Amino acid sequence: MSSESDSGADFHEMREPRVEKVVVHMGVGRGGRELQEGEEILAEIAGQSPVRTVAQQTVGEFEIREGDPIGAKVTLRAEDAHEFLETALPLTELSASQFDDTGNFSFGVEEHTDFPSQEYDPQIGIYGLDVTVNLVRPGYRVAKRDQASRSIPSSHRLDTDDAVAFVKSTYDVEVSE
């Protein structure tokens, strides 16, 4: 058994952050052919079938009604999420301001053609992607479960500095201040 003073710099597997999920979203703004093409691109990039997203409210200026399909998203977990991040993170520049207080971060990829598997097609055009990454420490599910849930101690919660260090070391990317 270790004492409190030993736990500072020592590695412990329950303190190691991990990627819980990665959500890749493509907002097209309207349904029809553009949305179908966007879904096909998203399926190729992410490697699984996307789910359509619908407008939550009516916006007259953009001729969008509540319930209209306006985008698509894919949720990646485990190895699929890791592989996607290895491909997508080098395509963007990250800053510490993109990380929230609980270690999650988001970034955008301006052009889908930046991905190695994609080529520009003038018939389709250019689509951008929004990527949201959810980082957690093992044991975090204790706070989410229905039965016998417990709060996570503040010492075990993931913070911005831990998340930045994890992303730098795991994916070998630069995170600016």
CSV table of N, CA and C in Angstrom, one decimal:
chain,number,residue,atom,x,y,z
A,1,MET,N,0.9,-1.2,0.0
A,1,MET,CA,0.0,0.0,0.0
A,1,MET,C,0.9,1.2,0.0
A,2,SER,N,0.5,2.2,-0.8
A,2,SER,CA,1.4,3.5,-0.8
A,2,SER,C,0.7,4.6,0.0
A,3,SER,N,1.6,5.5,0.4
A,3,SER,CA,1.1,6.6,1.2
A,3,SER,C,0.7,7.8,0.3
A,4,GLU,N,0.1,8.8,0.9
A,4,GLU,CA,-0.3,10.0,0.1
A,4,GLU,C,0.9,10.6,-0.6
A,5,SER,N,2.1,10.7,0.0
A,5,SER,CA,3.2,11.4,-0.6
A,5,SER,C,3.8,10.6,-1.8
A,6,ASP,N,3.5,9.3,-1.9
A,6,ASP,CA,4.0,8.5,-3.0
A,6,ASP,C,3.2,8.8,-4.3
A,7,SER,N,2.0,9.2,-4.1
A,7,SER,CA,1.1,9.2,-5.3
A,7,SER,C,1.3,10.4,-6.2
A,8,GLY,N,2.1,11.4,-5.9
A,8,GLY,CA,2.3,12.6,-6.7
A,8,GLY,C,2.8,12.3,-8.1
A,9,ALA,N,4.0,11.9,-8.3
A,9,ALA,CA,4.6,11.7,-9.7
A,9,ALA,C,4.5,10.3,-10.2
A,10,ASP,N,4.1,9.4,-9.4
A,10,ASP,CA,4.0,8.0,-9.8
A,10,ASP,C,2.9,7.8,-10.8
A,11,PHE,N,3.1,6.9,-11.8
A,11,PHE,CA,2.1,6.5,-12.7
A,11,PHE,C,1.0,5.6,-12.1
A,12,HIS,N,-0.2,5.9,-12.3
A,12,HIS,CA,-1.3,5.0,-11.9
A,12,HIS,C,-2.3,4.9,-13.0
A,13,GLU,N,-2.6,3.6,-13.3
A,13,GLU,CA,-3.5,3.4,-14.5
A,13,GLU,C,-4.9,4.1,-14.4
A,14,MET,N,-5.4,4.3,-13.1
A,14,MET,CA,-6.7,4.9,-13.0
A,14,MET,C,-6.6,6.5,-13.2
A,15,ARG,N,-5.4,7.0,-13.3
A,15,ARG,CA,-5.2,8.4,-13.5
A,15,ARG,C,-5.0,8.7,-15.0
A,16,GLU,N,-4.7,7.7,-15.8
A,16,GLU,CA,-4.4,7.9,-17.2
A,16,GLU,C,-5.7,8.3,-18.0
A,17,PRO,N,-5.7,9.5,-18.6
A,17,PRO,CA,-6.9,9.9,-19.4
A,17,PRO,C,-7.1,8.9,-20.6
A,18,ARG,N,-8.3,8.8,-21.1
A,18,ARG,CA,-8.5,8.1,-22.3
A,18,ARG,C,-9.7,8.8,-23.1
A,19,VAL,N,-9.8,8.5,-24.4
A,19,VAL,CA,-10.8,9.0,-25.2
A,19,VAL,C,-12.1,8.2,-25.0
A,20,GLU,N,-13.1,8.8,-24.5
A,20,GLU,CA,-14.4,8.2,-24.4
A,20,GLU,C,-15.1,8.1,-25.7
A,21,LYS,N,-15.2,9.2,-26.4
A,21,LYS,CA,-15.9,9.2,-27.7
A,21,LYS,C,-15.4,10.5,-28.5
A,22,VAL,N,-15.6,10.4,-29.8
A,22,VAL,CA,-15.3,11.5,-30.7
A,22,VAL,C,-16.6,11.6,-31.6
A,23,VAL,N,-17.1,12.8,-31.6
A,23,VAL,CA,-18.3,13.1,-32.4
A,23,VAL,C,-17.9,14.0,-33.6
A,24,VAL,N,-18.1,13.5,-34.8
A,24,VAL,CA,-17.7,14.2,-36.0
A,24,VAL,C,-19.0,14.7,-36.6
A,25,HIS,N,-19.2,16.0,-36.8
A,25,HIS,CA,-20.4,16.6,-37.3
A,25,HIS,C,-20.2,17.4,-38.5
A,26,MET,N,-21.1,17.3,-39.5
A,26,MET,CA,-21.1,18.1,-40.7
A,26,MET,C,-22.4,18.8,-40.8
A,27,GLY,N,-22.4,20.1,-40.7
A,27,GLY,CA,-23.6,20.9,-40.8
A,27,GLY,C,-23.7,21.4,-42.2
A,28,VAL,N,-24.7,20.9,-43.0
A,28,VAL,CA,-24.9,21.3,-44.4
A,28,VAL,C,-25.8,22.5,-44.5
A,29,GLY,N,-26.8,22.6,-43.6
A,29,GLY,CA,-27.8,23.7,-43.6
A,29,GLY,C,-29.1,23.4,-44.4
A,30,ARG,N,-29.1,22.4,-45.1
A,30,ARG,CA,-30.4,22.0,-45.9
A,30,ARG,C,-30.3,20.6,-46.2
A,31,GLY,N,-31.5,20.0,-46.5
A,31,GLY,CA,-31.5,18.6,-46.9
A,31,GLY,C,-31.3,18.4,-48.3
A,32,GLY,N,-31.7,17.3,-48.9
A,32,GLY,CA,-31.6,17.1,-50.3
A,32,GLY,C,-30.3,16.5,-50.7
A,33,ARG,N,-29.9,16.9,-51.9
A,33,ARG,CA,-28.6,16.4,-52.5
A,33,ARG,C,-27.4,16.7,-51.7
A,34,GLU,N,-27.3,18.0,-51.3
A,34,GLU,CA,-26.1,18.4,-50.5
A,34,GLU,C,-26.0,17.6,-49.2
A,35,LEU,N,-27.0,17.3,-48.5
A,35,LEU,CA,-27.0,16.5,-47.3
A,35,LEU,C,-26.6,15.1,-47.6
A,36,GLN,N,-27.1,14.5,-48.7
A,36,GLN,CA,-26.8,13.2,-49.1
A,36,GLN,C,-25.3,13.1,-49.4
A,37,GLU,N,-24.8,14.0,-50.2
A,37,GLU,CA,-23.3,14.0,-50.5
A,37,GLU,C,-22.5,14.2,-49.2
A,38,GLY,N,-22.9,15.1,-48.3
A,38,GLY,CA,-22.2,15.2,-47.1
A,38,GLY,C,-22.2,14.0,-46.2
A,39,GLU,N,-23.3,13.2,-46.2
A,39,GLU,CA,-23.4,12.0,-45.5
A,39,GLU,C,-22.4,10.9,-46.1
A,40,GLU,N,-22.3,10.9,-47.4
A,40,GLU,CA,-21.4,10.0,-48.1
A,40,GLU,C,-20.0,10.3,-47.7
A,41,ILE,N,-19.6,11.6,-47.8
A,41,ILE,CA,-18.3,12.0,-47.4
A,41,ILE,C,-17.9,11.7,-46.0
A,42,LEU,N,-18.9,11.9,-45.1
A,42,LEU,CA,-18.7,11.6,-43.6
A,42,LEU,C,-18.5,10.1,-43.4
A,43,ALA,N,-19.3,9.3,-44.1
A,43,ALA,CA,-19.2,7.9,-44.0
A,43,ALA,C,-17.8,7.4,-44.4
A,44,GLU,N,-17.3,8.0,-45.5
A,44,GLU,CA,-15.9,7.6,-46.0
A,44,GLU,C,-14.9,8.0,-45.0
A,45,ILE,N,-14.9,9.2,-44.5
A,45,ILE,CA,-13.9,9.7,-43.6
A,45,ILE,C,-13.9,9.0,-42.3
A,46,ALA,N,-15.1,8.8,-41.7
A,46,ALA,CA,-15.2,8.2,-40.4
A,46,ALA,C,-15.3,6.7,-40.4
A,47,GLY,N,-15.7,6.1,-41.5
A,47,GLY,CA,-15.7,4.6,-41.6
A,47,GLY,C,-17.0,4.0,-41.0
A,48,GLN,N,-18.0,4.8,-40.8
A,48,GLN,CA,-19.3,4.2,-40.3
A,48,GLN,C,-20.4,5.1,-40.8
A,49,SER,N,-21.6,4.6,-40.8
A,49,SER,CA,-22.8,5.3,-41.3
A,49,SER,C,-23.2,6.5,-40.4
A,50,PRO,N,-23.4,7.7,-40.9
A,50,PRO,CA,-23.8,8.8,-40.1
A,50,PRO,C,-25.3,8.8,-39.8
A,51,VAL,N,-25.6,9.6,-38.8
A,51,VAL,CA,-27.0,9.8,-38.4
A,51,VAL,C,-27.4,11.3,-38.7
A,52,ARG,N,-28.6,11.5,-39.3
A,52,ARG,CA,-29.0,12.8,-39.6
A,52,ARG,C,-29.3,13.6,-38.4
A,53,THR,N,-29.0,14.9,-38.4
A,53,THR,CA,-29.3,15.8,-37.4
A,53,THR,C,-30.4,16.8,-37.9
A,54,VAL,N,-31.3,17.2,-37.1
A,54,VAL,CA,-32.4,18.0,-37.5
A,54,VAL,C,-32.4,19.4,-36.8
A,55,ALA,N,-33.0,20.4,-37.4
A,55,ALA,CA,-33.0,21.7,-36.8
A,55,ALA,C,-33.9,21.7,-35.5
A,56,GLN,N,-33.4,22.3,-34.5
A,56,GLN,CA,-34.1,22.4,-33.2
A,56,GLN,C,-35.1,23.5,-33.1
A,57,GLN,N,-34.9,24.5,-34.0
A,57,GLN,CA,-35.9,25.6,-34.0
A,57,GLN,C,-35.9,26.2,-35.4
A,58,THR,N,-37.0,26.9,-35.7
A,58,THR,CA,-37.2,27.6,-37.0
A,58,THR,C,-36.4,28.9,-37.0
A,59,VAL,N,-35.7,29.0,-38.2
A,59,VAL,CA,-34.9,30.2,-38.4
A,59,VAL,C,-35.3,30.8,-39.8
A,60,GLY,N,-36.1,31.8,-39.8
A,60,GLY,CA,-36.7,32.3,-41.0
A,60,GLY,C,-35.7,32.9,-42.0
A,61,GLU,N,-34.6,33.5,-41.5
A,61,GLU,CA,-33.6,34.1,-42.3
A,61,GLU,C,-32.9,33.1,-43.2
A,62,PHE,N,-32.8,31.9,-42.7
A,62,PHE,CA,-32.1,30.8,-43.4
A,62,PHE,C,-33.1,29.8,-44.0
A,63,GLU,N,-34.4,30.1,-43.9
A,63,GLU,CA,-35.4,29.2,-44.5
A,63,GLU,C,-35.3,27.8,-43.9
A,64,ILE,N,-35.1,27.7,-42.6
A,64,ILE,CA,-35.0,26.5,-41.9
A,64,ILE,C,-36.1,26.3,-41.0
A,65,ARG,N,-36.8,25.2,-41.0
A,65,ARG,CA,-37.9,25.0,-40.1
A,65,ARG,C,-37.5,23.9,-39.1
A,66,GLU,N,-38.1,24.0,-37.9
A,66,GLU,CA,-37.9,23.0,-36.9
A,66,GLU,C,-38.2,21.6,-37.4
A,67,GLY,N,-37.2,20.7,-37.2
A,67,GLY,CA,-37.4,19.3,-37.7
A,67,GLY,C,-36.8,19.0,-39.1
A,68,ASP,N,-36.4,20.1,-39.8
A,68,ASP,CA,-35.7,19.8,-41.1
A,68,ASP,C,-34.4,19.2,-40.9
A,69,PRO,N,-34.0,18.2,-41.8
A,69,PRO,CA,-32.7,17.7,-41.7
A,69,PRO,C,-31.7,18.7,-42.2
A,70,ILE,N,-30.6,19.0,-41.4
A,70,ILE,CA,-29.7,20.0,-41.8
A,70,ILE,C,-28.2,19.5,-41.7
A,71,GLY,N,-28.0,18.3,-41.2
A,71,GLY,CA,-26.6,17.9,-41.0
A,71,GLY,C,-26.5,16.4,-40.7
A,72,ALA,N,-25.3,15.9,-40.5
A,72,ALA,CA,-25.1,14.5,-40.2
A,72,ALA,C,-24.0,14.4,-39.1
A,73,LYS,N,-24.0,13.4,-38.3
A,73,LYS,CA,-22.9,13.2,-37.4
A,73,LYS,C,-22.6,11.7,-37.2
A,74,VAL,N,-21.4,11.4,-36.7
A,74,VAL,CA,-21.0,10.1,-36.4
A,74,VAL,C,-20.3,10.1,-35.1
A,75,THR,N,-20.6,9.1,-34.2
A,75,THR,CA,-20.0,9.0,-32.9
A,75,THR,C,-19.0,7.8,-33.0
A,76,LEU,N,-17.7,8.1,-32.7
A,76,LEU,CA,-16.7,7.0,-32.8
A,76,LEU,C,-16.2,6.7,-31.4
A,77,ARG,N,-16.0,5.5,-31.1
A,77,ARG,CA,-15.5,5.1,-29.8
A,77,ARG,C,-14.3,4.1,-30.0
A,78,ALA,N,-13.6,3.9,-28.9
A,78,ALA,CA,-12.5,2.9,-28.8
A,78,ALA,C,-11.5,3.1,-30.0
A,79,GLU,N,-11.1,2.1,-30.7
A,79,GLU,CA,-10.0,2.1,-31.7
A,79,GLU,C,-10.4,3.0,-32.8
A,80,ASP,N,-11.7,3.0,-33.2
A,80,ASP,CA,-12.1,3.9,-34.3
A,80,ASP,C,-11.9,5.4,-34.0
A,81,ALA,N,-12.1,5.8,-32.8
A,81,ALA,CA,-11.9,7.2,-32.3
A,81,ALA,C,-10.4,7.5,-32.4
A,82,HIS,N,-9.6,6.6,-31.9
A,82,HIS,CA,-8.2,6.8,-31.9
A,82,HIS,C,-7.6,6.9,-33.3
A,83,GLU,N,-8.0,6.1,-34.2
A,83,GLU,CA,-7.6,6.1,-35.6
A,83,GLU,C,-8.0,7.4,-36.2
A,84,PHE,N,-9.2,7.9,-36.0
A,84,PHE,CA,-9.7,9.1,-36.6
A,84,PHE,C,-8.9,10.3,-36.1
A,85,LEU,N,-8.6,10.3,-34.8
A,85,LEU,CA,-7.8,11.4,-34.2
A,85,LEU,C,-6.4,11.5,-34.8
A,86,GLU,N,-5.8,10.3,-35.0
A,86,GLU,CA,-4.5,10.3,-35.6
A,86,GLU,C,-4.5,10.9,-37.0
A,87,THR,N,-5.6,10.8,-37.7
A,87,THR,CA,-5.6,11.3,-39.0
A,87,THR,C,-6.0,12.8,-39.0
A,88,ALA,N,-7.0,13.2,-38.1
A,88,ALA,CA,-7.6,14.5,-38.1
A,88,ALA,C,-6.7,15.6,-37.4
A,89,LEU,N,-6.1,15.2,-36.3
A,89,LEU,CA,-5.4,16.2,-35.5
A,89,LEU,C,-4.2,16.9,-36.2
A,90,PRO,N,-3.5,16.2,-37.1
A,90,PRO,CA,-2.4,16.9,-37.8
A,90,PRO,C,-3.0,17.9,-38.9
A,91,LEU,N,-4.3,17.8,-39.1
A,91,LEU,CA,-4.9,18.7,-40.1
A,91,LEU,C,-5.3,20.1,-39.5
A,92,THR,N,-5.1,20.3,-38.2
A,92,THR,CA,-5.6,21.5,-37.6
A,92,THR,C,-4.6,21.9,-36.6
A,93,GLU,N,-4.7,23.2,-36.1
A,93,GLU,CA,-3.9,23.7,-35.1
A,93,GLU,C,-4.7,23.8,-33.8
A,94,LEU,N,-4.2,23.2,-32.7
A,94,LEU,CA,-5.0,23.3,-31.4
A,94,LEU,C,-4.4,24.3,-30.5
A,95,SER,N,-5.3,25.0,-29.8
A,95,SER,CA,-4.8,25.9,-28.7
A,95,SER,C,-5.4,25.5,-27.4
A,96,ALA,N,-4.8,25.9,-26.3
A,96,ALA,CA,-5.3,25.5,-25.0
A,96,ALA,C,-6.7,26.1,-24.8
A,97,SER,N,-7.1,27.1,-25.5
A,97,SER,CA,-8.4,27.7,-25.3
A,97,SER,C,-9.5,26.8,-25.8
A,98,GLN,N,-9.2,25.8,-26.6
A,98,GLN,CA,-10.2,24.9,-27.2
A,98,GLN,C,-10.6,23.8,-26.2
A,99,PHE,N,-9.9,23.7,-25.1
A,99,PHE,CA,-10.1,22.7,-24.1
A,99,PHE,C,-11.0,23.3,-23.0
A,100,ASP,N,-12.0,22.6,-22.5
A,100,ASP,CA,-12.9,23.1,-21.4
A,100,ASP,C,-12.3,22.7,-20.1
A,101,ASP,N,-13.1,23.0,-19.0
A,101,ASP,CA,-12.6,22.7,-17.6
A,101,ASP,C,-12.5,21.3,-17.3
A,102,THR,N,-13.3,20.4,-18.0
A,102,THR,CA,-13.3,19.0,-17.8
A,102,THR,C,-12.5,18.2,-18.8
A,103,GLY,N,-11.7,18.9,-19.6
A,103,GLY,CA,-10.7,18.2,-20.4
A,103,GLY,C,-11.2,17.9,-21.8
A,104,ASN,N,-12.5,18.2,-22.2
A,104,ASN,CA,-13.0,18.0,-23.5
A,104,ASN,C,-12.5,19.1,-24.4
A,105,PHE,N,-12.4,18.8,-25.7
A,105,PHE,CA,-12.0,19.8,-26.6
A,105,PHE,C,-12.7,19.6,-28.0
A,106,SER,N,-12.7,20.7,-28.8
A,106,SER,CA,-13.3,20.7,-30.1
A,106,SER,C,-12.4,21.4,-31.1
A,107,PHE,N,-12.5,21.0,-32.3
A,107,PHE,CA,-11.8,21.7,-33.4
A,107,PHE,C,-12.5,21.4,-34.7
A,108,GLY,N,-12.1,22.2,-35.7
A,108,GLY,CA,-12.8,22.1,-37.0
A,108,GLY,C,-11.8,21.8,-38.0
A,109,VAL,N,-12.2,21.1,-39.1
A,109,VAL,CA,-11.4,20.8,-40.3
A,109,VAL,C,-12.2,21.6,-41.4
A,110,GLU,N,-11.5,22.6,-41.9
A,110,GLU,CA,-12.2,23.5,-42.9
A,110,GLU,C,-12.6,22.8,-44.2
A,111,GLU,N,-11.8,21.9,-44.7
A,111,GLU,CA,-12.1,21.2,-45.9
A,111,GLU,C,-12.0,19.7,-45.8
A,112,HIS,N,-13.0,19.0,-46.2
A,112,HIS,CA,-13.0,17.6,-46.2
A,112,HIS,C,-11.9,17.0,-47.1
A,113,THR,N,-11.4,17.8,-48.1
A,113,THR,CA,-10.4,17.3,-49.0
A,113,THR,C,-9.0,17.3,-48.3
A,114,ASP,N,-8.9,17.8,-47.1
A,114,ASP,CA,-7.6,17.7,-46.4
A,114,ASP,C,-7.4,16.2,-45.9
A,115,PHE,N,-8.4,15.4,-45.8
A,115,PHE,CA,-8.2,14.0,-45.5
A,115,PHE,C,-7.6,13.3,-46.6
A,116,PRO,N,-6.7,12.3,-46.4
A,116,PRO,CA,-6.0,11.6,-47.5
A,116,PRO,C,-6.9,10.9,-48.4
A,117,SER,N,-8.0,10.4,-47.9
A,117,SER,CA,-8.9,9.6,-48.8
A,117,SER,C,-9.8,10.4,-49.7
A,118,GLN,N,-9.8,11.7,-49.5
A,118,GLN,CA,-10.7,12.6,-50.2
A,118,GLN,C,-10.0,13.4,-51.3
A,119,GLU,N,-10.7,13.6,-52.4
A,119,GLU,CA,-10.3,14.4,-53.5
A,119,GLU,C,-11.3,15.4,-53.9
A,120,TYR,N,-10.9,16.6,-54.4
A,120,TYR,CA,-11.9,17.6,-54.7
A,120,TYR,C,-12.7,17.2,-56.0
A,121,ASP,N,-14.0,17.4,-55.9
A,121,ASP,CA,-14.9,17.1,-57.0
A,121,ASP,C,-15.7,18.4,-57.2
A,122,PRO,N,-15.6,19.1,-58.3
A,122,PRO,CA,-16.3,20.3,-58.5
A,122,PRO,C,-17.8,20.2,-58.5
A,123,GLN,N,-18.3,19.0,-58.7
A,123,GLN,CA,-19.8,18.7,-58.6
A,123,GLN,C,-20.3,18.7,-57.2
A,124,ILE,N,-19.4,18.4,-56.3
A,124,ILE,CA,-19.8,18.3,-54.8
A,124,ILE,C,-19.4,19.6,-54.1
A,125,GLY,N,-18.2,20.1,-54.3
A,125,GLY,CA,-17.8,21.3,-53.6
A,125,GLY,C,-17.0,20.9,-52.3
A,126,ILE,N,-16.9,21.8,-51.4
A,126,ILE,CA,-16.1,21.6,-50.2
A,126,ILE,C,-17.0,21.6,-49.0
A,127,TYR,N,-16.8,20.7,-48.1
A,127,TYR,CA,-17.6,20.6,-46.8
A,127,TYR,C,-16.6,20.6,-45.6
A,128,GLY,N,-17.0,21.3,-44.6
A,128,GLY,CA,-16.2,21.3,-43.4
A,128,GLY,C,-16.7,20.4,-42.3
A,129,LEU,N,-15.9,20.1,-41.3
A,129,LEU,CA,-16.3,19.2,-40.2
A,129,LEU,C,-16.0,19.8,-38.9
A,130,ASP,N,-16.9,19.5,-37.9
A,130,ASP,CA,-16.7,19.9,-36.5
A,130,ASP,C,-16.4,18.6,-35.8
A,131,VAL,N,-15.4,18.6,-35.0
A,131,VAL,CA,-15.0,17.4,-34.2
A,131,VAL,C,-15.0,17.7,-32.7
A,132,THR,N,-15.7,17.0,-31.9
A,132,THR,CA,-15.7,17.1,-30.5
A,132,THR,C,-15.2,15.9,-29.8
A,133,VAL,N,-14.2,16.0,-28.9
A,133,VAL,CA,-13.5,14.9,-28.3
A,133,VAL,C,-13.8,14.9,-26.8
A,134,ASN,N,-14.3,13.8,-26.3
A,134,ASN,CA,-14.7,13.7,-24.9
A,134,ASN,C,-13.6,12.8,-24.2
A,135,LEU,N,-12.8,13.4,-23.3
A,135,LEU,CA,-11.8,12.7,-22.5
A,135,LEU,C,-12.3,12.4,-21.1
A,136,VAL,N,-12.0,11.2,-20.6
A,136,VAL,CA,-12.3,10.9,-19.2
A,136,VAL,C,-11.2,10.1,-18.6
A,137,ARG,N,-11.3,9.9,-17.3
A,137,ARG,CA,-10.4,9.0,-16.6
A,137,ARG,C,-11.2,7.7,-16.3
A,138,PRO,N,-10.5,6.6,-16.2
A,138,PRO,CA,-11.2,5.3,-15.8
A,138,PRO,C,-12.0,5.5,-14.5
A,139,GLY,N,-13.1,4.9,-14.4
A,139,GLY,CA,-13.9,5.1,-13.2
A,139,GLY,C,-14.9,6.2,-13.3
A,140,TYR,N,-14.9,7.0,-14.3
A,140,TYR,CA,-15.8,8.1,-14.4
A,140,TYR,C,-17.3,7.7,-14.6
A,141,ARG,N,-17.5,6.5,-15.0
A,141,ARG,CA,-18.9,6.0,-15.2
A,141,ARG,C,-19.6,6.0,-13.9
A,142,VAL,N,-18.9,5.9,-12.8
A,142,VAL,CA,-19.6,5.8,-11.5
A,142,VAL,C,-20.5,7.0,-11.3
A,143,ALA,N,-20.2,8.2,-11.8
A,143,ALA,CA,-21.0,9.4,-11.6
A,143,ALA,C,-22.2,9.3,-12.5
A,144,LYS,N,-22.2,8.5,-13.6
A,144,LYS,CA,-23.2,8.5,-14.6
A,144,LYS,C,-24.2,7.4,-14.4
A,145,ARG,N,-23.9,6.3,-13.7
A,145,ARG,CA,-24.7,5.2,-13.7
A,145,ARG,C,-26.0,5.5,-12.8
A,146,ASP,N,-27.1,4.7,-13.1
A,146,ASP,CA,-28.4,4.9,-12.4
A,146,ASP,C,-28.4,4.5,-11.0
A,147,GLN,N,-27.8,3.3,-10.7
A,147,GLN,CA,-27.8,2.7,-9.4
A,147,GLN,C,-26.5,3.0,-8.7
A,148,ALA,N,-26.5,3.3,-7.5
A,148,ALA,CA,-25.3,3.5,-6.6
A,148,ALA,C,-24.3,4.5,-7.2
A,149,SER,N,-24.8,5.6,-7.8
A,149,SER,CA,-23.9,6.6,-8.4
A,149,SER,C,-23.2,7.4,-7.2
A,150,ARG,N,-22.1,7.8,-7.5
A,150,ARG,CA,-21.3,8.5,-6.5
A,150,ARG,C,-20.6,9.7,-7.3
A,151,SER,N,-20.3,10.7,-6.5
A,151,SER,CA,-19.6,11.9,-7.2
A,151,SER,C,-18.1,11.5,-7.3
A,152,ILE,N,-17.5,12.1,-8.3
A,152,ILE,CA,-16.1,11.9,-8.6
A,152,ILE,C,-15.3,12.9,-7.7
A,153,PRO,N,-14.3,12.5,-6.9
A,153,PRO,CA,-13.5,13.4,-6.2
A,153,PRO,C,-12.8,14.4,-7.1
A,154,SER,N,-12.6,15.6,-6.6
A,154,SER,CA,-12.0,16.6,-7.4
A,154,SER,C,-10.6,16.3,-7.8
A,155,SER,N,-9.9,15.5,-7.0
A,155,SER,CA,-8.5,15.1,-7.3
A,155,SER,C,-8.5,14.1,-8.5
A,156,HIS,N,-9.6,13.4,-8.8
A,156,HIS,CA,-9.7,12.5,-9.9
A,156,HIS,C,-10.3,13.1,-11.2
A,157,ARG,N,-10.8,14.2,-11.1
A,157,ARG,CA,-11.4,14.9,-12.3
A,157,ARG,C,-10.4,15.3,-13.3
A,158,LEU,N,-10.7,15.2,-14.5
A,158,LEU,CA,-9.8,15.6,-15.6
A,158,LEU,C,-9.8,17.1,-15.7
A,159,ASP,N,-8.7,17.8,-15.8
A,159,ASP,CA,-8.7,19.2,-16.0
A,159,ASP,C,-8.0,19.6,-17.3
A,160,THR,N,-8.0,20.8,-17.7
A,160,THR,CA,-7.4,21.3,-18.9
A,160,THR,C,-6.0,20.9,-19.1
A,161,ASP,N,-5.1,21.1,-18.1
A,161,ASP,CA,-3.7,20.8,-18.2
A,161,ASP,C,-3.5,19.3,-18.4
A,162,ASP,N,-4.2,18.5,-17.7
A,162,ASP,CA,-4.1,17.0,-17.9
A,162,ASP,C,-4.5,16.6,-19.4
A,163,ALA,N,-5.5,17.2,-19.9
A,163,ALA,CA,-6.0,16.9,-21.2
A,163,ALA,C,-5.0,17.4,-22.3
A,164,VAL,N,-4.5,18.5,-22.1
A,164,VAL,CA,-3.5,19.1,-23.1
A,164,VAL,C,-2.3,18.2,-23.1
A,165,ALA,N,-1.8,17.8,-21.9
A,165,ALA,CA,-0.6,16.9,-21.8
A,165,ALA,C,-0.9,15.5,-22.4
A,166,PHE,N,-2.1,15.0,-22.2
A,166,PHE,CA,-2.5,13.7,-22.8
A,166,PHE,C,-2.5,13.8,-24.4
A,167,VAL,N,-3.1,14.9,-24.9
A,167,VAL,CA,-3.2,15.0,-26.4
A,167,VAL,C,-1.8,15.2,-27.0
A,168,LYS,N,-0.9,16.0,-26.3
A,168,LYS,CA,0.4,16.2,-26.8
A,168,LYS,C,1.2,14.9,-26.8
A,169,SER,N,1.1,14.1,-25.7
A,169,SER,CA,1.9,12.9,-25.7
A,169,SER,C,1.4,11.8,-26.5
A,170,THR,N,0.1,11.6,-26.6
A,170,THR,CA,-0.6,10.5,-27.3
A,170,THR,C,-0.6,10.7,-28.8
A,171,TYR,N,-0.9,11.9,-29.2
A,171,TYR,CA,-1.0,12.1,-30.7
A,171,TYR,C,0.1,13.0,-31.3
A,172,ASP,N,1.1,13.3,-30.5
A,172,ASP,CA,2.3,14.0,-31.0
A,172,ASP,C,1.9,15.3,-31.8
A,173,VAL,N,1.0,16.1,-31.2
A,173,VAL,CA,0.6,17.4,-31.8
A,173,VAL,C,1.0,18.5,-30.9
A,174,GLU,N,1.2,19.7,-31.5
A,174,GLU,CA,1.5,20.9,-30.7
A,174,GLU,C,0.2,21.6,-30.3
A,175,VAL,N,0.2,22.0,-29.0
A,175,VAL,CA,-1.0,22.7,-28.5
A,175,VAL,C,-0.4,24.1,-28.1
A,176,SER,N,-0.9,25.2,-28.8
A,176,SER,CA,-0.4,26.5,-28.4
A,176,SER,C,-1.1,27.1,-27.2
A,177,GLU,N,-0.5,28.0,-26.6
A,177,GLU,CA,-1.1,28.6,-25.4
A,177,GLU,C,-2.1,29.7,-25.8
